[in-house]
mmCIF file of C-alpha atoms and ligand atoms in Angstrom:
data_model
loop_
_atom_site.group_PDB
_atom_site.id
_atom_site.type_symbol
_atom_site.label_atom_id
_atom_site.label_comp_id
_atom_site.label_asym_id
_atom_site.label_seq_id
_atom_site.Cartn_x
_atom_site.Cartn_y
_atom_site.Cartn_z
ATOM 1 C CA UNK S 1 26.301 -13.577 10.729
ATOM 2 C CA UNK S 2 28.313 -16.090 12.013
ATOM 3 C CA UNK S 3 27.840 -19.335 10.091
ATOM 4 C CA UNK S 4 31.186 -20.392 8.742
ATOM 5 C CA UNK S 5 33.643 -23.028 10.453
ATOM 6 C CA UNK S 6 33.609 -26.082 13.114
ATOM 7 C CA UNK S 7 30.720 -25.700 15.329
ATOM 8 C CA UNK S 8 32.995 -27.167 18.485
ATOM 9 C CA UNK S 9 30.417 -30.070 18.299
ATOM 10 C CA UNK S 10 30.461 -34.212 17.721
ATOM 11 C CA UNK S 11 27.092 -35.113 16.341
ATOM 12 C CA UNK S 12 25.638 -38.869 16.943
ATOM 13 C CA UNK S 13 27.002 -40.281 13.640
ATOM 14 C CA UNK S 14 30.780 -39.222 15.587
ATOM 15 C CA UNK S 15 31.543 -36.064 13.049
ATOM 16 C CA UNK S 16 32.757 -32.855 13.909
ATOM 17 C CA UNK S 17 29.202 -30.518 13.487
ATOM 18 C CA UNK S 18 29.873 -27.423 10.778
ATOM 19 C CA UNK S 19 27.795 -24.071 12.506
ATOM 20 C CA UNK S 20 26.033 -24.592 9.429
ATOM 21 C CA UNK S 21 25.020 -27.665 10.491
ATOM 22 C CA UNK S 22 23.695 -27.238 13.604
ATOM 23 C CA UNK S 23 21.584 -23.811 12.097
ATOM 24 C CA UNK S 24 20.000 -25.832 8.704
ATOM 25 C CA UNK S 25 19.037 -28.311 11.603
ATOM 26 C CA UNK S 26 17.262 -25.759 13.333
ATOM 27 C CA UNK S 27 15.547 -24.280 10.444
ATOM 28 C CA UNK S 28 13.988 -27.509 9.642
ATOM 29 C CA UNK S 29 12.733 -28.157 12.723
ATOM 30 C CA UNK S 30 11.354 -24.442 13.146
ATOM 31 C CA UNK S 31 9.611 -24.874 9.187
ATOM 32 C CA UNK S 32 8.092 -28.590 10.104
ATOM 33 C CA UNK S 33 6.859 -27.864 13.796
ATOM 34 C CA UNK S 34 4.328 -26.078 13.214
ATOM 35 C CA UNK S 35 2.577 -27.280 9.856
ATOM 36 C CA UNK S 36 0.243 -28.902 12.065
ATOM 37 C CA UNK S 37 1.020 -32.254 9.708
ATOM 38 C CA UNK S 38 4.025 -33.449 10.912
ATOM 39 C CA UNK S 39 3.987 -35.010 14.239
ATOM 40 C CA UNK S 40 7.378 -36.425 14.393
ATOM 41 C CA UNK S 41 10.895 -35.525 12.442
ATOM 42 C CA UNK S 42 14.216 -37.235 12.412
ATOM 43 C CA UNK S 43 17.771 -35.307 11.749
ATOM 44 C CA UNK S 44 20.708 -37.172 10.776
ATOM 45 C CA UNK S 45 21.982 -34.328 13.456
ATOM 46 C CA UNK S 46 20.046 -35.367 16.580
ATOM 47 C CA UNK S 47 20.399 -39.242 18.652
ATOM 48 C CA UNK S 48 16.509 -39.323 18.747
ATOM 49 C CA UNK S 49 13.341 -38.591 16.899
ATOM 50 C CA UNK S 50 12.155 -35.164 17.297
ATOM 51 C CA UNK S 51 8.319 -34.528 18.500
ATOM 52 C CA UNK S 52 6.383 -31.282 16.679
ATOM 53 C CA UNK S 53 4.497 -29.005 19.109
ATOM 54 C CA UNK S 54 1.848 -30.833 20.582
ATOM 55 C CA UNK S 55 -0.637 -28.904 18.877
ATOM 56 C CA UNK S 56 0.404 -31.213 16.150
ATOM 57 C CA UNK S 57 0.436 -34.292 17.471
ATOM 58 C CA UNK S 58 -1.899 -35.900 15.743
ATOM 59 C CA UNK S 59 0.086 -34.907 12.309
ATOM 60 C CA UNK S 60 -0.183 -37.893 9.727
ATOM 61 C CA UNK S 61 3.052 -37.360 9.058
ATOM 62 C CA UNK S 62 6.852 -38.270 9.616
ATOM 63 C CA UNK S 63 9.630 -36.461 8.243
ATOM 64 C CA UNK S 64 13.313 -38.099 8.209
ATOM 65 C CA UNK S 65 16.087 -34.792 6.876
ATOM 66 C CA UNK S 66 19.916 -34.820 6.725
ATOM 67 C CA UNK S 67 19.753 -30.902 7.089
ATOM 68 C CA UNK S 68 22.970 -30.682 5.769
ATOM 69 C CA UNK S 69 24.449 -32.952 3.623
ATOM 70 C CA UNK S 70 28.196 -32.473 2.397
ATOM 71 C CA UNK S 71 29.220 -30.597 5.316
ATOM 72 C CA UNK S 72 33.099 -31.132 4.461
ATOM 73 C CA UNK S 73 32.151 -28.881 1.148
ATOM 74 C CA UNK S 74 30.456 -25.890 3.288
ATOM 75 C CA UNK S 75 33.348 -23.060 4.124
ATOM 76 C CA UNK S 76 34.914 -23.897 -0.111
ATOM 77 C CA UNK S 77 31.616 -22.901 -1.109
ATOM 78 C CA UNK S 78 31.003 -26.303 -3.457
ATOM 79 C CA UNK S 79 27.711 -27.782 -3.749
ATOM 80 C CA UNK S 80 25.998 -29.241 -0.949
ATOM 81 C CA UNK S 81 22.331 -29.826 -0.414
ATOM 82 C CA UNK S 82 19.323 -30.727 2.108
ATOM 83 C CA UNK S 83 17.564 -34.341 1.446
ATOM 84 C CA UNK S 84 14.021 -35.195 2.782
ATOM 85 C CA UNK S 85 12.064 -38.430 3.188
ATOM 86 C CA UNK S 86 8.066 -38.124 4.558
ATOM 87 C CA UNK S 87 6.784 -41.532 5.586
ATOM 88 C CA UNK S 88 2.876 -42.000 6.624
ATOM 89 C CA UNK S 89 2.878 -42.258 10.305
ATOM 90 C CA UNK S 90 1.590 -45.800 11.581
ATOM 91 C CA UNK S 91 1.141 -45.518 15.414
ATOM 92 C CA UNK S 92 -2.750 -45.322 16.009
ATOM 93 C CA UNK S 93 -2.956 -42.915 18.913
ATOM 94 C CA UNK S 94 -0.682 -40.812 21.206
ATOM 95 C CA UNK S 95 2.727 -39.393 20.166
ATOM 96 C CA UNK S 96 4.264 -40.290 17.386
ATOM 97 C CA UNK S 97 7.369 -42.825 18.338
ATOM 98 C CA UNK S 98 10.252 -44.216 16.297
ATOM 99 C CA UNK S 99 8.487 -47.389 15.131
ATOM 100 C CA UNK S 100 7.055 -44.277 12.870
ATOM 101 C CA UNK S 101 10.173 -43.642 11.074
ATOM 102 C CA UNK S 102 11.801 -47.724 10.614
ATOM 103 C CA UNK S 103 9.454 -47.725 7.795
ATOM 104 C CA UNK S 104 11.157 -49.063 4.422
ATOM 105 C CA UNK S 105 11.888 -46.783 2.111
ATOM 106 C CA UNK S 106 9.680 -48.525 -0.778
ATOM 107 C CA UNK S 107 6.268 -46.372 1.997
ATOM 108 C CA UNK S 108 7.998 -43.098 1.499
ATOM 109 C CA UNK S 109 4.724 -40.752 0.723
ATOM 110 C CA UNK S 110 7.608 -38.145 -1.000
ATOM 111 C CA UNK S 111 10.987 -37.861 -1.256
ATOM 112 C CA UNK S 112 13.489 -34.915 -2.681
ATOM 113 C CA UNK S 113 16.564 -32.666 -1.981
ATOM 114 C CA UNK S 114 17.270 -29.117 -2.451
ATOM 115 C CA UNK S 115 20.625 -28.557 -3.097
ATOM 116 C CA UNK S 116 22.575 -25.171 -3.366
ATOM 117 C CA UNK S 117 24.886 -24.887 -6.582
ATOM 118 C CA UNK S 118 25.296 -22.571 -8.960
ATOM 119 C CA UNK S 119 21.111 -22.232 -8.461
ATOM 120 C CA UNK S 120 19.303 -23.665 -5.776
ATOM 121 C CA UNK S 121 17.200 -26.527 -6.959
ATOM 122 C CA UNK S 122 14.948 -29.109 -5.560
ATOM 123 C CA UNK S 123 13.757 -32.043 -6.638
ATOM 124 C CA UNK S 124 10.823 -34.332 -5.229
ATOM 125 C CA UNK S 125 8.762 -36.777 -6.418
ATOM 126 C CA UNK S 126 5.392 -38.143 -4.492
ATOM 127 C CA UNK S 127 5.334 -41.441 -5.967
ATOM 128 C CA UNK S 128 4.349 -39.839 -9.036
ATOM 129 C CA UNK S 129 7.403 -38.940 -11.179
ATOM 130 C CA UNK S 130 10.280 -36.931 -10.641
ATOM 131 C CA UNK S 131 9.511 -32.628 -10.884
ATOM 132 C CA UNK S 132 12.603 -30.653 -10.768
ATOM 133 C CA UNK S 133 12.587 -27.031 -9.758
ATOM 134 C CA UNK S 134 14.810 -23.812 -9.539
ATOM 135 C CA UNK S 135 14.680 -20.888 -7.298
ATOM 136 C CA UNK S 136 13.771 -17.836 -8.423
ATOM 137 C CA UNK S 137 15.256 -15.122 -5.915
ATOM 138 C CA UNK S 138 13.590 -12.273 -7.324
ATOM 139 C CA UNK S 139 10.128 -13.530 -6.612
ATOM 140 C CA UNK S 140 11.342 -15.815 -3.984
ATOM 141 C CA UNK S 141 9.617 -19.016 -5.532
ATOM 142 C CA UNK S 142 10.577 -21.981 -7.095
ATOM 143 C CA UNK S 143 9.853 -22.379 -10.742
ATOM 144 C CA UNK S 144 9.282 -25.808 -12.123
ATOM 145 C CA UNK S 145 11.828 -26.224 -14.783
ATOM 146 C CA UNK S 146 11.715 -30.399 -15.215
ATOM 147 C CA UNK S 147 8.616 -31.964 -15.138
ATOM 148 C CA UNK S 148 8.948 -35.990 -15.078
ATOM 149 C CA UNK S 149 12.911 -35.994 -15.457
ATOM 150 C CA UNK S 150 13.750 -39.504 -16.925
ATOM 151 C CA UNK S 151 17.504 -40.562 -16.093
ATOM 152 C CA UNK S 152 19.354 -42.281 -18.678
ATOM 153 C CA UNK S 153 19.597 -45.791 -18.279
ATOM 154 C CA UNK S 154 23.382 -45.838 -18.966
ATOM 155 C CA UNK S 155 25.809 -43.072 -18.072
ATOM 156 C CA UNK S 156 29.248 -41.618 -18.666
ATOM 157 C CA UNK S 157 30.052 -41.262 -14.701
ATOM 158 C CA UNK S 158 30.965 -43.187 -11.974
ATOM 159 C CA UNK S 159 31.448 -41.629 -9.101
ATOM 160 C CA UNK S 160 33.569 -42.950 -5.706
ATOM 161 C CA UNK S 161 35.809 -42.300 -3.212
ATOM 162 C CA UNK S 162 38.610 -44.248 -4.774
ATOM 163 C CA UNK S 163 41.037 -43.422 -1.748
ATOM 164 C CA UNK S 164 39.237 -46.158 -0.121
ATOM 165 C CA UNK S 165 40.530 -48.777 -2.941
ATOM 166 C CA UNK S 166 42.447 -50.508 -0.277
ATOM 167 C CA UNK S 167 39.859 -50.986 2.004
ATOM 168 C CA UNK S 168 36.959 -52.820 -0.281
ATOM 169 C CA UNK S 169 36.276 -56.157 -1.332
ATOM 170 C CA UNK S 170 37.777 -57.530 -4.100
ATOM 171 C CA UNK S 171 34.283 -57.110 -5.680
ATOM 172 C CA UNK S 172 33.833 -52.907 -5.650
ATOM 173 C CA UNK S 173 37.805 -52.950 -6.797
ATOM 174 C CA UNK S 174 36.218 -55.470 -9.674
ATOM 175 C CA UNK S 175 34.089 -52.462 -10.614
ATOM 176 C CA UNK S 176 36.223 -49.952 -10.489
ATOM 177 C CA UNK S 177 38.422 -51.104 -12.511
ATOM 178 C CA UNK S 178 36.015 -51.841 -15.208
ATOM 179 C CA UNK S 179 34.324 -48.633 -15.083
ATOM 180 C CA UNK S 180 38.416 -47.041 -15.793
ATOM 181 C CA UNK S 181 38.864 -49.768 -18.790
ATOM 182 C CA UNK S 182 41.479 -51.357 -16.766
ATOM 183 C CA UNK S 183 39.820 -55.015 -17.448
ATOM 184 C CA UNK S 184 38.890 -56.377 -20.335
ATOM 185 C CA UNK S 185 34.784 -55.979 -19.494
ATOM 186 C CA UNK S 186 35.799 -52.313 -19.517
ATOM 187 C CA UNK S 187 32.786 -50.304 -20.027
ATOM 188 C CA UNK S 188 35.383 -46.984 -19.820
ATOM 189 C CA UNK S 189 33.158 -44.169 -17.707
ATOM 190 C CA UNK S 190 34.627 -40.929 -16.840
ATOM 191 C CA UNK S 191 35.061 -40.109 -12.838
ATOM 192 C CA UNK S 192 33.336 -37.925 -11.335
ATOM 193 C CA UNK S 193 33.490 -37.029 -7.359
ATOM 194 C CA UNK S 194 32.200 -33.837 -5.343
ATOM 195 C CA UNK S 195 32.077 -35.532 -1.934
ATOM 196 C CA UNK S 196 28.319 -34.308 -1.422
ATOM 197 C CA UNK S 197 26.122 -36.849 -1.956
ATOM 198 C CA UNK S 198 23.486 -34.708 -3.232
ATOM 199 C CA UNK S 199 25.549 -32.747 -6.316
ATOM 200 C CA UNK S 200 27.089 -36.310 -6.736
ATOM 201 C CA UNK S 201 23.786 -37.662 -6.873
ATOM 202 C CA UNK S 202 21.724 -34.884 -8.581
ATOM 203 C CA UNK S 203 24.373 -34.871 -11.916
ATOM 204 C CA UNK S 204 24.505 -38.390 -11.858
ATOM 205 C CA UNK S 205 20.519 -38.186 -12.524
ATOM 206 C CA UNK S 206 20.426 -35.498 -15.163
ATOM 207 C CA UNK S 207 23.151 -37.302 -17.459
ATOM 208 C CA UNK S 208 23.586 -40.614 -16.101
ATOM 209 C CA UNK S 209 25.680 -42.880 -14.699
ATOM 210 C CA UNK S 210 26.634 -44.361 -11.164
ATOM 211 C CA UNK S 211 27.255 -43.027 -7.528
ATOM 212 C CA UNK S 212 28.729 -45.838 -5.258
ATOM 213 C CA UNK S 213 29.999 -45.582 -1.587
ATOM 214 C CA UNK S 214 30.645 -49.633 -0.197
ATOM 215 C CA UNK S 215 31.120 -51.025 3.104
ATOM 216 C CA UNK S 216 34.928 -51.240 3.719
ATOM 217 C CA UNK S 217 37.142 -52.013 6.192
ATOM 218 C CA UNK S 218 37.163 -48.817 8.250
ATOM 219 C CA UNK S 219 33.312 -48.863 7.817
ATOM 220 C CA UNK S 220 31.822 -52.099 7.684
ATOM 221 C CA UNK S 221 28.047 -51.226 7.501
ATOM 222 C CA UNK S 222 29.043 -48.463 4.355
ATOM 223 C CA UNK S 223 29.154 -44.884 5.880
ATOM 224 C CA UNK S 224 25.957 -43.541 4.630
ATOM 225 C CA UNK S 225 22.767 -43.193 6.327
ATOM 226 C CA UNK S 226 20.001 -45.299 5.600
ATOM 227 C CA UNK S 227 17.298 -43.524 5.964
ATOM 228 C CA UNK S 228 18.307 -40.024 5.816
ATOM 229 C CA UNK S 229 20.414 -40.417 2.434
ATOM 230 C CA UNK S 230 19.715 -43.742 0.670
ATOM 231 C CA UNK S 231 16.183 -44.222 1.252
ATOM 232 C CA UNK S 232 14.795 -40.598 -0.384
ATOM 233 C CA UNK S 233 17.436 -40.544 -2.737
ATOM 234 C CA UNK S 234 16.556 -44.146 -3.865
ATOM 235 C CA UNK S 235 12.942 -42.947 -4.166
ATOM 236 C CA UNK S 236 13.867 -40.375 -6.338
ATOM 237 C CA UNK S 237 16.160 -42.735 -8.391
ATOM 238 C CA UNK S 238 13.291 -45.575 -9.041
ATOM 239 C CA UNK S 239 10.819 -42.983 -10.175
ATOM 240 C CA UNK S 240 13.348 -41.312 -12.352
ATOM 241 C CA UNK S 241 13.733 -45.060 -14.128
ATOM 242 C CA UNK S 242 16.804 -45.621 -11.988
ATOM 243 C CA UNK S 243 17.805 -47.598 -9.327
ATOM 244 C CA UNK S 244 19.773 -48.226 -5.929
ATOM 245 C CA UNK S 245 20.621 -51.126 -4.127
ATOM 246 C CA UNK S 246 22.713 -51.796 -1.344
ATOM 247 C CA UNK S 247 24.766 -54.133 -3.922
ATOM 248 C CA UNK S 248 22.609 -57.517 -3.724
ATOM 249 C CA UNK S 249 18.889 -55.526 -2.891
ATOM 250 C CA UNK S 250 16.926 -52.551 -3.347
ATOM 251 C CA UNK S 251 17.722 -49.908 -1.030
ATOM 252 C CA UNK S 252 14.017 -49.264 -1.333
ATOM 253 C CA UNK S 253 13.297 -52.893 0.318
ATOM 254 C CA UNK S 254 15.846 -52.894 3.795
ATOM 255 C CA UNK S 255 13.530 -53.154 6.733
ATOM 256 C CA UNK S 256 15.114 -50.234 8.912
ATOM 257 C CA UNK S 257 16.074 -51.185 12.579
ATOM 258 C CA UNK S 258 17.835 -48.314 13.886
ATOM 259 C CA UNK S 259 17.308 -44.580 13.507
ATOM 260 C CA UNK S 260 20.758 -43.940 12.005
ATOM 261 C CA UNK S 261 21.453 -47.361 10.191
ATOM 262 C CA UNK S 262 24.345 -47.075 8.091
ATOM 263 C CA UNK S 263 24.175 -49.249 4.451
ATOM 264 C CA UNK S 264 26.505 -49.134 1.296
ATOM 265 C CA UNK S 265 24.785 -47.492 -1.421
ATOM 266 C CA UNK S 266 25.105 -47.728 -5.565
ATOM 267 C CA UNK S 267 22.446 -45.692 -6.583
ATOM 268 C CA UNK S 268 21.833 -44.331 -10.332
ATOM 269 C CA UNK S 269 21.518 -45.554 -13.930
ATOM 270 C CA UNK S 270 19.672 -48.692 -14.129
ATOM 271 C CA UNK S 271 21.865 -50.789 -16.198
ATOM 272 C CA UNK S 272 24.933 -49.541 -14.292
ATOM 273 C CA UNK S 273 23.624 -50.689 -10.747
ATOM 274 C CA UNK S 274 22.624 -54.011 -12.133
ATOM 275 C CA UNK S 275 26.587 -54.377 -13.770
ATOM 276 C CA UNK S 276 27.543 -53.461 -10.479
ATOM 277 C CA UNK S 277 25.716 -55.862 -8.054
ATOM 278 C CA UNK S 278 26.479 -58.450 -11.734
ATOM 279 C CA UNK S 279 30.625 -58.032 -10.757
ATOM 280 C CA UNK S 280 29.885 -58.316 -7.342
ATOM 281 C CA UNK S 281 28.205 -61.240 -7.051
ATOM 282 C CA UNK S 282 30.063 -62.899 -9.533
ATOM 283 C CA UNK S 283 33.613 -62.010 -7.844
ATOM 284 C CA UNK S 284 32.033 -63.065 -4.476
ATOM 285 C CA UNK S 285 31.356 -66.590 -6.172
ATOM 286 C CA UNK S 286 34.750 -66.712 -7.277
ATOM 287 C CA UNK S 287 36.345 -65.760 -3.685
ATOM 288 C CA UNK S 288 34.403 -68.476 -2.117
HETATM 289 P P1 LIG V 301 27.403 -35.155 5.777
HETATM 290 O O1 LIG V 301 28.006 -33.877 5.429
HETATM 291 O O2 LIG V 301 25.938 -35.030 5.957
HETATM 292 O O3 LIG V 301 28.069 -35.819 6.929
HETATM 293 O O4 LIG V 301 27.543 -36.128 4.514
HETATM 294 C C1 LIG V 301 28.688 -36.288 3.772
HETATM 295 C C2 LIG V 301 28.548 -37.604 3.110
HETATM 296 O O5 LIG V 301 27.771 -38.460 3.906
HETATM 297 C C3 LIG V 301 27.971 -37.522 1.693
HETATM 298 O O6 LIG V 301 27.375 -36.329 1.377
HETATM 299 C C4 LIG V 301 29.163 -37.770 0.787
HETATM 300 O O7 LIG V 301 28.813 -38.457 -0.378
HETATM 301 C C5 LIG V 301 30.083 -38.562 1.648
HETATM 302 O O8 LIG V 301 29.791 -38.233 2.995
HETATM 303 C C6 LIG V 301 31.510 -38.242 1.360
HETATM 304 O O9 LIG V 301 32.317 -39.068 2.122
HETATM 305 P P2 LIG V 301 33.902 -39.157 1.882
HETATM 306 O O10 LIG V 301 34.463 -37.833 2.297
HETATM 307 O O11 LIG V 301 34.330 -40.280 2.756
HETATM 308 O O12 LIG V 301 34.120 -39.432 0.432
#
């Protein structure tokens, strides 16, 4: 089958589409449509929301996917993953529209990501805890392996782009410099960086510590998507005992306005996002 390499495709967000991309896109699509339950999606792949079959139009629900998130890791074969977010749809009658899906994150009904490692896992949580599970290939199921994983509140890891250095505020190169023991305030973490959000993410959970990726001068608004990366992946952080913030509020609490709003994200450990929106706010007073 041919599924490796450049698709010959720009997506909305401006990137060159992977063929991998465009088929985990349709898969999703093909899986939700015809549930019956979903009566509008939204892909991080496609400029606007998605209706199911019509059969399903009265679905109660909305489902937001990046169908395939670390695309620059596909053809090395390096961890790369699929994140969800299923928000309650709010429109009384008719189709489904995109007032469905600028819901804040803090509504999500579930949240997760499967992601494709050395096993393929997935993790969701329903507002009720975090449940991690594995595939099994020789039944074909997943086996729950983590029930109600707990992250620590403090980790070893942060975990950035640092190439960008140049282009953040004096604030994130605050941080960074702290978390490498270069200041004083040193709290000396260890770095760790796949480039796919959800392996950088999912480690991040199991053994703590800090995933950041700011606003900087090439991208102002931060380069991640709001509500097909940040918002489910925030979910999952908060009920793990986490958090994420967009470095002065919850990620959870952004009122969405556009379908592919962009924010900065620094999502993990609890204590570690509050030391990082700490240094940032007290740099920005210093600036001033
Ligand atoms: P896509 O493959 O879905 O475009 O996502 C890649 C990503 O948004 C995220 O998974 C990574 O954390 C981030 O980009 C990596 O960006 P850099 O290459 O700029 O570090």
């Amino acid at each position: 089958m041919d599924i490796l390499g450049a698709a010959g495709r720009i997506n909305v967000q401006g990137e060159e589409q992977q063929k991998l991309d465009v088929l985990a896109n349709e898969v999703m699509k093909e899986a939700l449509r015809h549930t019956g339950r979903v009566s509008l999606m939204a892909s991080e792949e496609e400029e606007d929301p998605i209706p199911a079959d019509p059969s399903a139009a009265s679905g109660k629900y909305v489902v937001l996917f990046d169908p395939l998130d670390g695309s620059s890791n596909i053809d090395v074969n390096v961890s790369i993953g699929t994140i969800f977010s299923i928000q309650r749809r709010v429109s009384a009658d008719g189709c489904a529209n995109v007032i469905d899906c600028l819901q804040k994150g803090r509504e999500q009904v579930a949240a997760g990501y499967v992601m494709y490692g050395s096993s393929t896992v997935m993790v969701y949580s329903a507002g009720n805890g975090v449940h991690c599970f594995t595939l099994d290939p020789v039944i074909g199921e997943f086996r729950l392996i983590n029930h109600d994983v707990e992250t620590p509140t403090t980790g070893k890891y942060y975990s950035i782009n640092e190439s960008n250095y140049t282009r953040w505020s004096p604030g994130y190169q605050k941080v960074v410099r702290c978390f490498k023991g270069v200041d004083d305030e040193g709290t000396g973490k260890n770095a760790r960086y796949i480039g796919s959000l959800v392996a950088d993410f999912h480690r991040n959970l199991l053994t703590g510590g800090v995933f950041m990726y700011p606003a900087d001068t090439k991208s102002p608004k931060g380069k991640l998507r709001l509500l097909y990366e940040a918002c489910p992946l925030a979910f999952v952080a908060e009920q793990a005992g986490g958090a994420a913030s967009d470095g002065t509020r919850p990620i959870l609490d952004i009122e969405p306005t556009e379908l592919h709003q962009r924010t900065p994200l620094v999502i993990g450990s609890r204590d570690d996002v509050a030391f990082v929106e700490r240094t940032l706010q007290e740099v920005e007073a210093t600036v001033q």
